[in-house]
Phi, psi and omega in degrees: 000127173262163193288129183299328174308317179280340182289307172320301182303315182313294190310298183300328165302312182306336182289314183281338174280338176275339170286318190285318186291329165309291195303321172307328178285296198296294200278347158278345156317303184296334176300295183291347180261341189271339180228034160324331185258006192249026218303326182297325172280338175293324191271306179310296183291003172283321165299300177314314185280338186290322204267332182291303190295319178285350149316306182289305169309331175291324183289337195274318186276004162075026184255122178250136181233132184270130161238145196233120165261142177287324187247128169306310182257033192301308186270066169274335184223185174250147195232155151296088189276143162231155191210151156286165198215131178222336173203175172277018180282331174305311178298292173346286192299322187277314177298335182286348193258327185193118184302158179188153172273111175266147183262114180225184187282171183276339185285322193281311187303319189271020169279119193292132189087282179307327172292332164282298178329302177293330171301301179292343168259035161078042164307142155271168175233144188221136162283102187275336168293287196270131191252343155321317190260027178294310182304306182291328148330295185299305183311316166307300188295332184284328162323310195279337162309308185290354185256008157093018182269156159276124187269124175237144166236140166255102169311320180304341171071353169205176176265168182213181196274354175080037187247345172191167188263149175271170166289144174306137158289144195262310209320294192292000178286341169320310188305294182301323179297313182295333200254327186074014172297137171290149175262156172244089179285148184218129182264106186242142188223118164304085176292331174187150181234124162064035195071348177267130180295144182309111178225193192279323194282330173264331188319317182309336187291332179244318191273121190257138181174167176076221178271015195284164175271148187290310175317303167302306189296310202287330162303305180309313194289348173288346181280345193282143177271342201183107191243117199231124170242147158242144188224133196234122179270120196265197180271124163327153179242160187266108182291331194282334194288344196258142183283331172196155181308348176281319181296292190325309184282355171293305182304321186290327181285322176294330181305301173302333185266321165313304178306300199284355187265322184094016190282000000 
C-alpha cells in the first residue's frame, strides 16, 4: 500500500507535467499562426518554447543533468549534431541544454499526440522508406544549417534499452559531408535511477523502445524520485577530412561508443 504523501507527490508531478504540455501546445499553436508567413522565425520560436518547457518538465520529472563540454567556446557556431538514443526523455534532456531541429521519421509525424508535439516543436520529418525523397530531404536539411539552426539526428534510427549502441545509419551523413558543416557527437548516459545504477534490470523505467506503449511508460516515469543523466559534448568532427559520408558516420559512431563505454 502506497503512503499518502508518495501518492500525492505523484499526482502533483503528473498535474504539473500535463499543465506544461497544454501550455506548450497553446504557445506553439499561437506561434504557428502568428509566424505562419515567416518559417525561419516560426521554427526559431518553436525551438525556444521547446527548450523552456523541457526545463520545467525535467524539474517535475526529477531529472538532473550533468553536462560536460569538450571546449568552453564550443557553441560559437551551429552543428550537425548526433547522439545515441534510448527514450523520448533524451529529447527533453537535450532540448533543455541546446535548442536544435530534431530529425525524425514520418512515422513519428503520424503518431497520435507525440507527432503533434514534434510538429509544434519544429522537428523535421524524413521518409526512411521512400529513398527517392532523399535528395530533397538533404537539400532541406542543408538549408536549415544555412539558416543557423543546429540540426539533430539520432543515427541509430531507433531507440534502445541502452545496453549497447546500434550501428549508425549513414544516409543523412551526406548532409555534413556535402556541405562541410562539422559534426558534433554527443554521448548521453542515464547514470542512476533512484540511487541505483542504470542497468538492464531497471532500464525500462526510462528507456522507451521496441513495442512499448507511450502512456503506461510516461505514467511510470513520474514515479521516479531522481534520475541522474550525464551528457557529454565531444570533440567536433571536421567533415571535410573524410572521403565519403560512410566513413564520417563511422567516426561519429566510434567517438560516441568509446565515451558510452567509458573508454
